[in-house]
């Protein structure tokens, strides 16, 4: 594979061994050494692999839903990374590989760690194509895509118990100690009060619990029984325990 990409050489040094200033002498730049075929192979392969990665992501998230912008990002990212690395390797190493990842930065709100892993999946494929290892990039995609599809279809690692955060709003005149414990013991495998805070100028209290709830629990009945105890005020059942930064000790 590397024989097809011999343009990845050290172009800072001329044939006589002297250092060449590629900015002062544009004709000395090895950018001209990149042929249309080589450019098309690297960037085209990255684009195709990015499209295939997006299809894998759509297939694995077809039940839980996904964002169109996220899918389009995974198509664009390998192509962008491959082009940057292609230029880096042909401009005398003016930028290092670390510099490429500094230029290509993916910013998003905190989300599912698996979604972040797909971003690294796309970037790794782009790196492989950008440095000329197109074959390795294709093999890497095939292996990881098969693994992700199999894990998704078998629900590997899926827990039967949901770790959740329960937020209960109560009026200030309600003594909350021991009030909700019977209901929590009935519907949860584990529950612990993590935080109490006031709101609305001290007229309301918010209780934050860490709870473990089985999949077969009727969550509506669970919430209805809690509403009967807190005066039908706001109750939030958050599906990520750490969504509100309530951490275990």
PDB file of C-alpha atoms in Angstrom:
ATOM      1  CA  UNK A   1       0.000   0.000   0.000  1.00  0.00           C
ATOM      2  CA  UNK A   2       2.791   2.393   0.850  1.00  0.00           C
ATOM      3  CA  UNK A   3       4.356   1.906  -2.571  1.00  0.00           C
ATOM      4  CA  UNK A   4       1.315   3.604  -4.047  1.00  0.00           C
ATOM      5  CA  UNK A   5       1.853   6.612  -1.824  1.00  0.00           C
ATOM      6  CA  UNK A   6       5.546   7.386  -2.176  1.00  0.00           C
ATOM      7  CA  UNK A   7       4.727  11.092  -2.301  1.00  0.00           C
ATOM      8  CA  UNK A   8       4.772  11.000   1.527  1.00  0.00           C
ATOM      9  CA  UNK A   9       8.457  11.857   1.670  1.00  0.00           C
ATOM     10  CA  UNK A  10      10.616  14.354   3.456  1.00  0.00           C
ATOM     11  CA  UNK A  11      10.292  17.401   1.210  1.00  0.00           C
ATOM     12  CA  UNK A  12      12.071  19.777   3.535  1.00  0.00           C
ATOM     13  CA  UNK A  13      15.377  18.395   2.342  1.00  0.00           C
ATOM     14  CA  UNK A  14      16.455  18.900  -1.205  1.00  0.00           C
ATOM     15  CA  UNK A  15      18.380  16.320  -3.223  1.00  0.00           C
ATOM     16  CA  UNK A  16      21.621  17.951  -2.189  1.00  0.00           C
ATOM     17  CA  UNK A  17      20.694  17.709   1.470  1.00  0.00           C
ATOM     18  CA  UNK A  18      19.949  21.421   1.944  1.00  0.00           C
ATOM     19  CA  UNK A  19      16.790  22.576   3.661  1.00  0.00           C
ATOM     20  CA  UNK A  20      14.279  24.038   1.237  1.00  0.00           C
ATOM     21  CA  UNK A  21      11.962  26.886   2.158  1.00  0.00           C
ATOM     22  CA  UNK A  22       8.686  25.806   0.591  1.00  0.00           C
ATOM     23  CA  UNK A  23       7.044  29.140   1.340  1.00  0.00           C
ATOM     24  CA  UNK A  24       9.784  31.224  -0.315  1.00  0.00           C
ATOM     25  CA  UNK A  25       9.990  28.840  -3.249  1.00  0.00           C
ATOM     26  CA  UNK A  26       6.511  27.531  -4.084  1.00  0.00           C
ATOM     27  CA  UNK A  27       7.860  25.311  -6.833  1.00  0.00           C
ATOM     28  CA  UNK A  28       9.684  23.314  -4.189  1.00  0.00           C
ATOM     29  CA  UNK A  29       6.445  22.350  -2.461  1.00  0.00           C
ATOM     30  CA  UNK A  30       5.508  18.732  -2.809  1.00  0.00           C
ATOM     31  CA  UNK A  31       1.849  19.603  -3.138  1.00  0.00           C
ATOM     32  CA  UNK A  32       2.397  19.349  -6.875  1.00  0.00           C
ATOM     33  CA  UNK A  33       3.486  15.747  -6.351  1.00  0.00           C
ATOM     34  CA  UNK A  34      -0.057  14.753  -5.424  1.00  0.00           C
ATOM     35  CA  UNK A  35      -1.779  13.390  -8.490  1.00  0.00           C
ATOM     36  CA  UNK A  36      -5.487  13.587  -9.131  1.00  0.00           C
ATOM     37  CA  UNK A  37      -5.664   9.813  -8.764  1.00  0.00           C
ATOM     38  CA  UNK A  38      -4.004   9.862  -5.354  1.00  0.00           C
ATOM     39  CA  UNK A  39      -6.153  12.743  -4.153  1.00  0.00           C
ATOM     40  CA  UNK A  40      -9.317  11.070  -5.399  1.00  0.00           C
ATOM     41  CA  UNK A  41      -8.367   7.758  -3.818  1.00  0.00           C
ATOM     42  CA  UNK A  42      -7.681   9.201  -0.353  1.00  0.00           C
ATOM     43  CA  UNK A  43     -10.518  11.712  -0.148  1.00  0.00           C
ATOM     44  CA  UNK A  44     -12.990   9.539  -2.060  1.00  0.00           C
ATOM     45  CA  UNK A  45     -12.325   6.522   0.156  1.00  0.00           C
ATOM     46  CA  UNK A  46     -12.742   8.671   3.260  1.00  0.00           C
ATOM     47  CA  UNK A  47     -16.047  10.007   1.953  1.00  0.00           C
ATOM     48  CA  UNK A  48     -17.367   6.526   1.195  1.00  0.00           C
ATOM     49  CA  UNK A  49     -16.278   5.143   4.552  1.00  0.00           C
ATOM     50  CA  UNK A  50     -17.846   8.115   6.330  1.00  0.00           C
ATOM     51  CA  UNK A  51     -21.114   7.454   4.507  1.00  0.00           C
ATOM     52  CA  UNK A  52     -20.986   3.779   5.486  1.00  0.00           C
ATOM     53  CA  UNK A  53     -20.274   4.703   9.119  1.00  0.00           C
ATOM     54  CA  UNK A  54     -23.353   6.913   9.103  1.00  0.00           C
ATOM     55  CA  UNK A  55     -25.418   3.984   7.802  1.00  0.00           C
ATOM     56  CA  UNK A  56     -24.139   1.801  10.637  1.00  0.00           C
ATOM     57  CA  UNK A  57     -25.030   4.530  13.118  1.00  0.00           C
ATOM     58  CA  UNK A  58     -28.543   4.866  11.643  1.00  0.00           C
ATOM     59  CA  UNK A  59     -29.080   1.105  11.777  1.00  0.00           C
ATOM     60  CA  UNK A  60     -27.898   0.797  15.386  1.00  0.00           C
ATOM     61  CA  UNK A  61     -29.995   3.803  16.507  1.00  0.00           C
ATOM     62  CA  UNK A  62     -33.135   3.147  14.468  1.00  0.00           C
ATOM     63  CA  UNK A  63     -35.164   2.315  17.597  1.00  0.00           C
ATOM     64  CA  UNK A  64     -33.990   5.084  19.921  1.00  0.00           C
ATOM     65  CA  UNK A  65     -33.751   7.803  17.273  1.00  0.00           C
ATOM     66  CA  UNK A  66     -30.913  10.020  16.064  1.00  0.00           C
ATOM     67  CA  UNK A  67     -30.122  13.509  14.826  1.00  0.00           C
ATOM     68  CA  UNK A  68     -29.729  14.219  11.105  1.00  0.00           C
ATOM     69  CA  UNK A  69     -26.957  16.744  11.791  1.00  0.00           C
ATOM     70  CA  UNK A  70     -25.020  14.061  13.671  1.00  0.00           C
ATOM     71  CA  UNK A  71     -25.342  11.670  10.738  1.00  0.00           C
ATOM     72  CA  UNK A  72     -24.123  14.324   8.292  1.00  0.00           C
ATOM     73  CA  UNK A  73     -21.199  15.127  10.599  1.00  0.00           C
ATOM     74  CA  UNK A  74     -19.966  11.542  10.400  1.00  0.00           C
ATOM     75  CA  UNK A  75     -20.001  11.744   6.606  1.00  0.00           C
ATOM     76  CA  UNK A  76     -18.038  15.002   6.521  1.00  0.00           C
ATOM     77  CA  UNK A  77     -15.516  14.306   9.273  1.00  0.00           C
ATOM     78  CA  UNK A  78     -13.437  11.498   7.667  1.00  0.00           C
ATOM     79  CA  UNK A  79     -13.168  13.508   4.452  1.00  0.00           C
ATOM     80  CA  UNK A  80     -11.982  16.640   6.268  1.00  0.00           C
ATOM     81  CA  UNK A  81      -9.458  14.732   8.375  1.00  0.00           C
ATOM     82  CA  UNK A  82      -8.067  12.854   5.379  1.00  0.00           C
ATOM     83  CA  UNK A  83      -7.553  16.078   3.407  1.00  0.00           C
ATOM     84  CA  UNK A  84      -5.770  17.793   6.304  1.00  0.00           C
ATOM     85  CA  UNK A  85      -3.436  14.836   6.783  1.00  0.00           C
ATOM     86  CA  UNK A  86      -2.860  14.630   3.034  1.00  0.00           C
ATOM     87  CA  UNK A  87      -1.710  18.258   3.012  1.00  0.00           C
ATOM     88  CA  UNK A  88       0.322  17.848   6.198  1.00  0.00           C
ATOM     89  CA  UNK A  89       2.292  14.971   4.741  1.00  0.00           C
ATOM     90  CA  UNK A  90       3.036  16.969   1.606  1.00  0.00           C
ATOM     91  CA  UNK A  91       4.057  20.323   3.090  1.00  0.00           C
ATOM     92  CA  UNK A  92       7.258  19.249   4.815  1.00  0.00           C
ATOM     93  CA  UNK A  93       5.542  18.287   8.055  1.00  0.00           C
ATOM     94  CA  UNK A  94       4.830  21.920   8.871  1.00  0.00           C
ATOM     95  CA  UNK A  95       2.072  20.648  11.091  1.00  0.00           C
ATOM     96  CA  UNK A  96       2.292  17.472  13.143  1.00  0.00           C
ATOM     97  CA  UNK A  97      -0.342  14.812  13.506  1.00  0.00           C
ATOM     98  CA  UNK A  98      -1.301  16.380  16.828  1.00  0.00           C
ATOM     99  CA  UNK A  99      -1.783  19.642  15.001  1.00  0.00           C
ATOM    100  CA  UNK A 100      -4.323  17.976  12.742  1.00  0.00           C
ATOM    101  CA  UNK A 101      -6.460  16.988  15.695  1.00  0.00           C
ATOM    102  CA  UNK A 102      -6.121  20.541  17.001  1.00  0.00           C
ATOM    103  CA  UNK A 103      -7.503  21.882  13.742  1.00  0.00           C
ATOM    104  CA  UNK A 104     -10.287  19.312  13.490  1.00  0.00           C
ATOM    105  CA  UNK A 105     -12.244  19.682  16.707  1.00  0.00           C
ATOM    106  CA  UNK A 106     -15.685  18.266  17.304  1.00  0.00           C
ATOM    107  CA  UNK A 107     -17.684  20.190  19.882  1.00  0.00           C
ATOM    108  CA  UNK A 108     -21.090  19.177  21.122  1.00  0.00           C
ATOM    109  CA  UNK A 109     -23.175  19.171  24.249  1.00  0.00           C
ATOM    110  CA  UNK A 110     -22.504  16.198  26.544  1.00  0.00           C
ATOM    111  CA  UNK A 111     -24.379  13.194  25.281  1.00  0.00           C
ATOM    112  CA  UNK A 112     -24.243   9.451  24.970  1.00  0.00           C
ATOM    113  CA  UNK A 113     -20.624   8.206  25.205  1.00  0.00           C
ATOM    114  CA  UNK A 114     -21.406   5.810  22.367  1.00  0.00           C
ATOM    115  CA  UNK A 115     -22.134   8.776  20.096  1.00  0.00           C
ATOM    116  CA  UNK A 116     -18.750  10.269  20.959  1.00  0.00           C
ATOM    117  CA  UNK A 117     -17.139   6.918  20.113  1.00  0.00           C
ATOM    118  CA  UNK A 118     -18.679   7.110  16.634  1.00  0.00           C
ATOM    119  CA  UNK A 119     -16.937  10.442  16.151  1.00  0.00           C
ATOM    120  CA  UNK A 120     -13.580   8.822  16.949  1.00  0.00           C
ATOM    121  CA  UNK A 121     -14.578   5.966  14.630  1.00  0.00           C
ATOM    122  CA  UNK A 122     -15.030   8.450  11.785  1.00  0.00           C
ATOM    123  CA  UNK A 123     -11.821  10.336  12.625  1.00  0.00           C
ATOM    124  CA  UNK A 124      -9.755   7.122  12.731  1.00  0.00           C
ATOM    125  CA  UNK A 125     -11.059   6.123   9.313  1.00  0.00           C
ATOM    126  CA  UNK A 126     -10.189   9.574   7.994  1.00  0.00           C
ATOM    127  CA  UNK A 127      -6.673   9.343   9.415  1.00  0.00           C
ATOM    128  CA  UNK A 128      -6.127   5.941   7.781  1.00  0.00           C
ATOM    129  CA  UNK A 129      -7.203   7.280   4.392  1.00  0.00           C
ATOM    130  CA  UNK A 130      -5.288  10.546   4.816  1.00  0.00           C
ATOM    131  CA  UNK A 131      -1.927   8.860   5.370  1.00  0.00           C
ATOM    132  CA  UNK A 132      -2.433   6.442   2.493  1.00  0.00           C
ATOM    133  CA  UNK A 133      -3.567   3.294   4.312  1.00  0.00           C
ATOM    134  CA  UNK A 134      -6.862   3.076   2.465  1.00  0.00           C
ATOM    135  CA  UNK A 135      -6.907  -0.711   2.622  1.00  0.00           C
ATOM    136  CA  UNK A 136      -6.392  -0.678   6.371  1.00  0.00           C
ATOM    137  CA  UNK A 137      -9.144   1.928   6.692  1.00  0.00           C
ATOM    138  CA  UNK A 138     -11.577  -0.312   4.813  1.00  0.00           C
ATOM    139  CA  UNK A 139     -10.666  -3.374   6.890  1.00  0.00           C
ATOM    140  CA  UNK A 140     -10.919  -1.335  10.097  1.00  0.00           C
ATOM    141  CA  UNK A 141     -14.399  -0.142   9.102  1.00  0.00           C
ATOM    142  CA  UNK A 142     -15.608  -3.645   8.211  1.00  0.00           C
ATOM    143  CA  UNK A 143     -14.418  -5.155  11.494  1.00  0.00           C
ATOM    144  CA  UNK A 144     -15.763  -2.422  13.758  1.00  0.00           C
ATOM    145  CA  UNK A 145     -19.037  -2.098  11.821  1.00  0.00           C
ATOM    146  CA  UNK A 146     -19.742  -5.814  12.185  1.00  0.00           C
ATOM    147  CA  UNK A 147     -18.922  -5.657  15.897  1.00  0.00           C
ATOM    148  CA  UNK A 148     -21.197  -2.652  16.464  1.00  0.00           C
ATOM    149  CA  UNK A 149     -24.119  -4.213  14.577  1.00  0.00           C
ATOM    150  CA  UNK A 150     -23.802  -7.522  16.448  1.00  0.00           C
ATOM    151  CA  UNK A 151     -23.578  -5.770  19.835  1.00  0.00           C
ATOM    152  CA  UNK A 152     -26.581  -3.615  18.982  1.00  0.00           C
ATOM    153  CA  UNK A 153     -28.730  -6.531  17.831  1.00  0.00           C
ATOM    154  CA  UNK A 154     -27.860  -8.682  20.862  1.00  0.00           C
ATOM    155  CA  UNK A 155     -28.331  -5.758  23.286  1.00  0.00           C
ATOM    156  CA  UNK A 156     -24.929  -6.534  24.761  1.00  0.00           C
ATOM    157  CA  UNK A 157     -24.401  -4.923  28.139  1.00  0.00           C
ATOM    158  CA  UNK A 158     -28.056  -3.932  28.486  1.00  0.00           C
ATOM    159  CA  UNK A 159     -29.002  -3.751  32.152  1.00  0.00           C
ATOM    160  CA  UNK A 160     -32.321  -5.037  33.483  1.00  0.00           C
ATOM    161  CA  UNK A 161     -32.228  -2.329  36.138  1.00  0.00           C
ATOM    162  CA  UNK A 162     -32.287   1.355  35.194  1.00  0.00           C
ATOM    163  CA  UNK A 163     -30.091   3.696  37.229  1.00  0.00           C
ATOM    164  CA  UNK A 164     -32.081   6.912  37.444  1.00  0.00           C
ATOM    165  CA  UNK A 165     -32.358  10.224  39.259  1.00  0.00           C
ATOM    166  CA  UNK A 166     -35.648  11.073  40.947  1.00  0.00           C
ATOM    167  CA  UNK A 167     -36.454  14.708  41.723  1.00  0.00           C
ATOM    168  CA  UNK A 168     -39.440  15.460  43.947  1.00  0.00           C
ATOM    169  CA  UNK A 169     -40.694  18.984  44.631  1.00  0.00           C
ATOM    170  CA  UNK A 170     -42.466  19.504  47.973  1.00  0.00           C
ATOM    171  CA  UNK A 171     -43.863  22.534  49.861  1.00  0.00           C
ATOM    172  CA  UNK A 172     -41.732  23.977  52.631  1.00  0.00           C
ATOM    173  CA  UNK A 173     -44.155  22.895  55.374  1.00  0.00           C
ATOM    174  CA  UNK A 174     -43.922  19.179  54.480  1.00  0.00           C
ATOM    175  CA  UNK A 175     -41.617  17.108  56.672  1.00  0.00           C
ATOM    176  CA  UNK A 176     -40.122  14.888  53.989  1.00  0.00           C
ATOM    177  CA  UNK A 177     -38.198  12.508  56.263  1.00  0.00           C
ATOM    178  CA  UNK A 178     -39.780   9.060  56.002  1.00  0.00           C
ATOM    179  CA  UNK A 179     -42.660  10.238  53.797  1.00  0.00           C
ATOM    180  CA  UNK A 180     -41.579   8.758  50.461  1.00  0.00           C
ATOM    181  CA  UNK A 181     -39.612   5.739  51.711  1.00  0.00           C
ATOM    182  CA  UNK A 182     -42.564   3.250  51.655  1.00  0.00           C
ATOM    183  CA  UNK A 183     -43.304   4.043  47.988  1.00  0.00           C
ATOM    184  CA  UNK A 184     -39.615   3.946  47.072  1.00  0.00           C
ATOM    185  CA  UNK A 185     -39.222   0.577  48.793  1.00  0.00           C
ATOM    186  CA  UNK A 186     -42.208  -0.751  46.817  1.00  0.00           C
ATOM    187  CA  UNK A 187     -41.082   0.321  43.346  1.00  0.00           C
ATOM    188  CA  UNK A 188     -37.273   0.502  43.496  1.00  0.00           C
ATOM    189  CA  UNK A 189     -34.455  -1.930  44.100  1.00  0.00           C
ATOM    190  CA  UNK A 190     -32.350   0.795  45.670  1.00  0.00           C
ATOM    191  CA  UNK A 191     -32.974   4.384  46.700  1.00  0.00           C
ATOM    192  CA  UNK A 192     -30.934   6.982  48.538  1.00  0.00           C
ATOM    193  CA  UNK A 193     -31.483  10.677  49.175  1.00  0.00           C
ATOM    194  CA  UNK A 194     -28.547  12.514  47.606  1.00  0.00           C
ATOM    195  CA  UNK A 195     -29.415  16.187  47.888  1.00  0.00           C
ATOM    196  CA  UNK A 196     -31.977  18.624  49.253  1.00  0.00           C
ATOM    197  CA  UNK A 197     -32.197  22.181  47.984  1.00  0.00           C
ATOM    198  CA  UNK A 198     -34.642  25.070  48.239  1.00  0.00           C
ATOM    199  CA  UNK A 199     -36.239  26.912  45.353  1.00  0.00           C
ATOM    200  CA  UNK A 200     -38.733  29.684  44.653  1.00  0.00           C
ATOM    201  CA  UNK A 201     -37.319  31.864  47.460  1.00  0.00           C
ATOM    202  CA  UNK A 202     -37.476  29.039  49.982  1.00  0.00           C
ATOM    203  CA  UNK A 203     -41.160  28.230  49.503  1.00  0.00           C
ATOM    204  CA  UNK A 204     -40.347  24.895  47.858  1.00  0.00           C
ATOM    205  CA  UNK A 205     -37.897  22.072  48.472  1.00  0.00           C
ATOM    206  CA  UNK A 206     -36.428  19.745  45.847  1.00  0.00           C
ATOM    207  CA  UNK A 207     -35.399  16.249  46.933  1.00  0.00           C
ATOM    208  CA  UNK A 208     -32.960  14.408  44.677  1.00  0.00           C
ATOM    209  CA  UNK A 209     -32.777  10.609  44.975  1.00  0.00           C
ATOM    210  CA  UNK A 210     -30.622   8.023  43.247  1.00  0.00           C
ATOM    211  CA  UNK A 211     -32.871   5.058  42.437  1.00  0.00           C
ATOM    212  CA  UNK A 212     -32.620   1.708  40.668  1.00  0.00           C
ATOM    213  CA  UNK A 213     -35.840   0.735  38.872  1.00  0.00           C
ATOM    214  CA  UNK A 214     -36.549  -2.573  37.151  1.00  0.00           C
ATOM    215  CA  UNK A 215     -37.826  -2.624  33.576  1.00  0.00           C
ATOM    216  CA  UNK A 216     -41.089  -4.324  34.603  1.00  0.00           C
ATOM    217  CA  UNK A 217     -42.090  -1.553  37.025  1.00  0.00           C
ATOM    218  CA  UNK A 218     -45.079   0.579  36.045  1.00  0.00           C
ATOM    219  CA  UNK A 219     -43.464   3.994  36.181  1.00  0.00           C
ATOM    220  CA  UNK A 220     -46.778   5.840  35.865  1.00  0.00           C
ATOM    221  CA  UNK A 221     -48.175   4.189  38.990  1.00  0.00           C
ATOM    222  CA  UNK A 222     -44.900   4.887  40.738  1.00  0.00           C
ATOM    223  CA  UNK A 223     -45.101   8.593  39.925  1.00  0.00           C
ATOM    224  CA  UNK A 224     -48.837   8.760  40.719  1.00  0.00           C
ATOM    225  CA  UNK A 225     -48.237   7.418  44.226  1.00  0.00           C
ATOM    226  CA  UNK A 226     -45.473   9.952  44.767  1.00  0.00           C
ATOM    227  CA  UNK A 227     -47.735  12.769  43.552  1.00  0.00           C
ATOM    228  CA  UNK A 228     -50.316  11.775  46.150  1.00  0.00           C
ATOM    229  CA  UNK A 229     -47.673  12.372  48.827  1.00  0.00           C
ATOM    230  CA  UNK A 230     -46.141  15.634  47.610  1.00  0.00           C
ATOM    231  CA  UNK A 231     -49.390  17.499  46.935  1.00  0.00           C
ATOM    232  CA  UNK A 232     -49.414  16.825  43.191  1.00  0.00           C
ATOM    233  CA  UNK A 233     -46.327  18.990  42.650  1.00  0.00           C
ATOM    234  CA  UNK A 234     -43.561  18.478  40.098  1.00  0.00           C
ATOM    235  CA  UNK A 235     -41.798  15.094  39.908  1.00  0.00           C
ATOM    236  CA  UNK A 236     -38.947  14.376  37.491  1.00  0.00           C
ATOM    237  CA  UNK A 237     -37.645  10.892  36.737  1.00  0.00           C
ATOM    238  CA  UNK A 238     -34.386  11.365  34.855  1.00  0.00           C
ATOM    239  CA  UNK A 239     -33.068   8.390  32.899  1.00  0.00           C
ATOM    240  CA  UNK A 240     -29.411   9.197  33.543  1.00  0.00           C
ATOM    241  CA  UNK A 241     -28.346   9.172  37.146  1.00  0.00           C
ATOM    242  CA  UNK A 242     -25.621  11.731  36.636  1.00  0.00           C
ATOM    243  CA  UNK A 243     -27.631  14.074  34.444  1.00  0.00           C
ATOM    244  CA  UNK A 244     -27.935  16.495  37.351  1.00  0.00           C
ATOM    245  CA  UNK A 245     -24.396  15.855  38.650  1.00  0.00           C
ATOM    246  CA  UNK A 246     -25.578  13.688  41.543  1.00  0.00           C
ATOM    247  CA  UNK A 247     -22.585  11.446  42.101  1.00  0.00           C
ATOM    248  CA  UNK A 248     -22.026   8.379  44.210  1.00  0.00           C
ATOM    249  CA  UNK A 249     -19.638   8.523  47.157  1.00  0.00           C
TER     250      UNK A 249
END
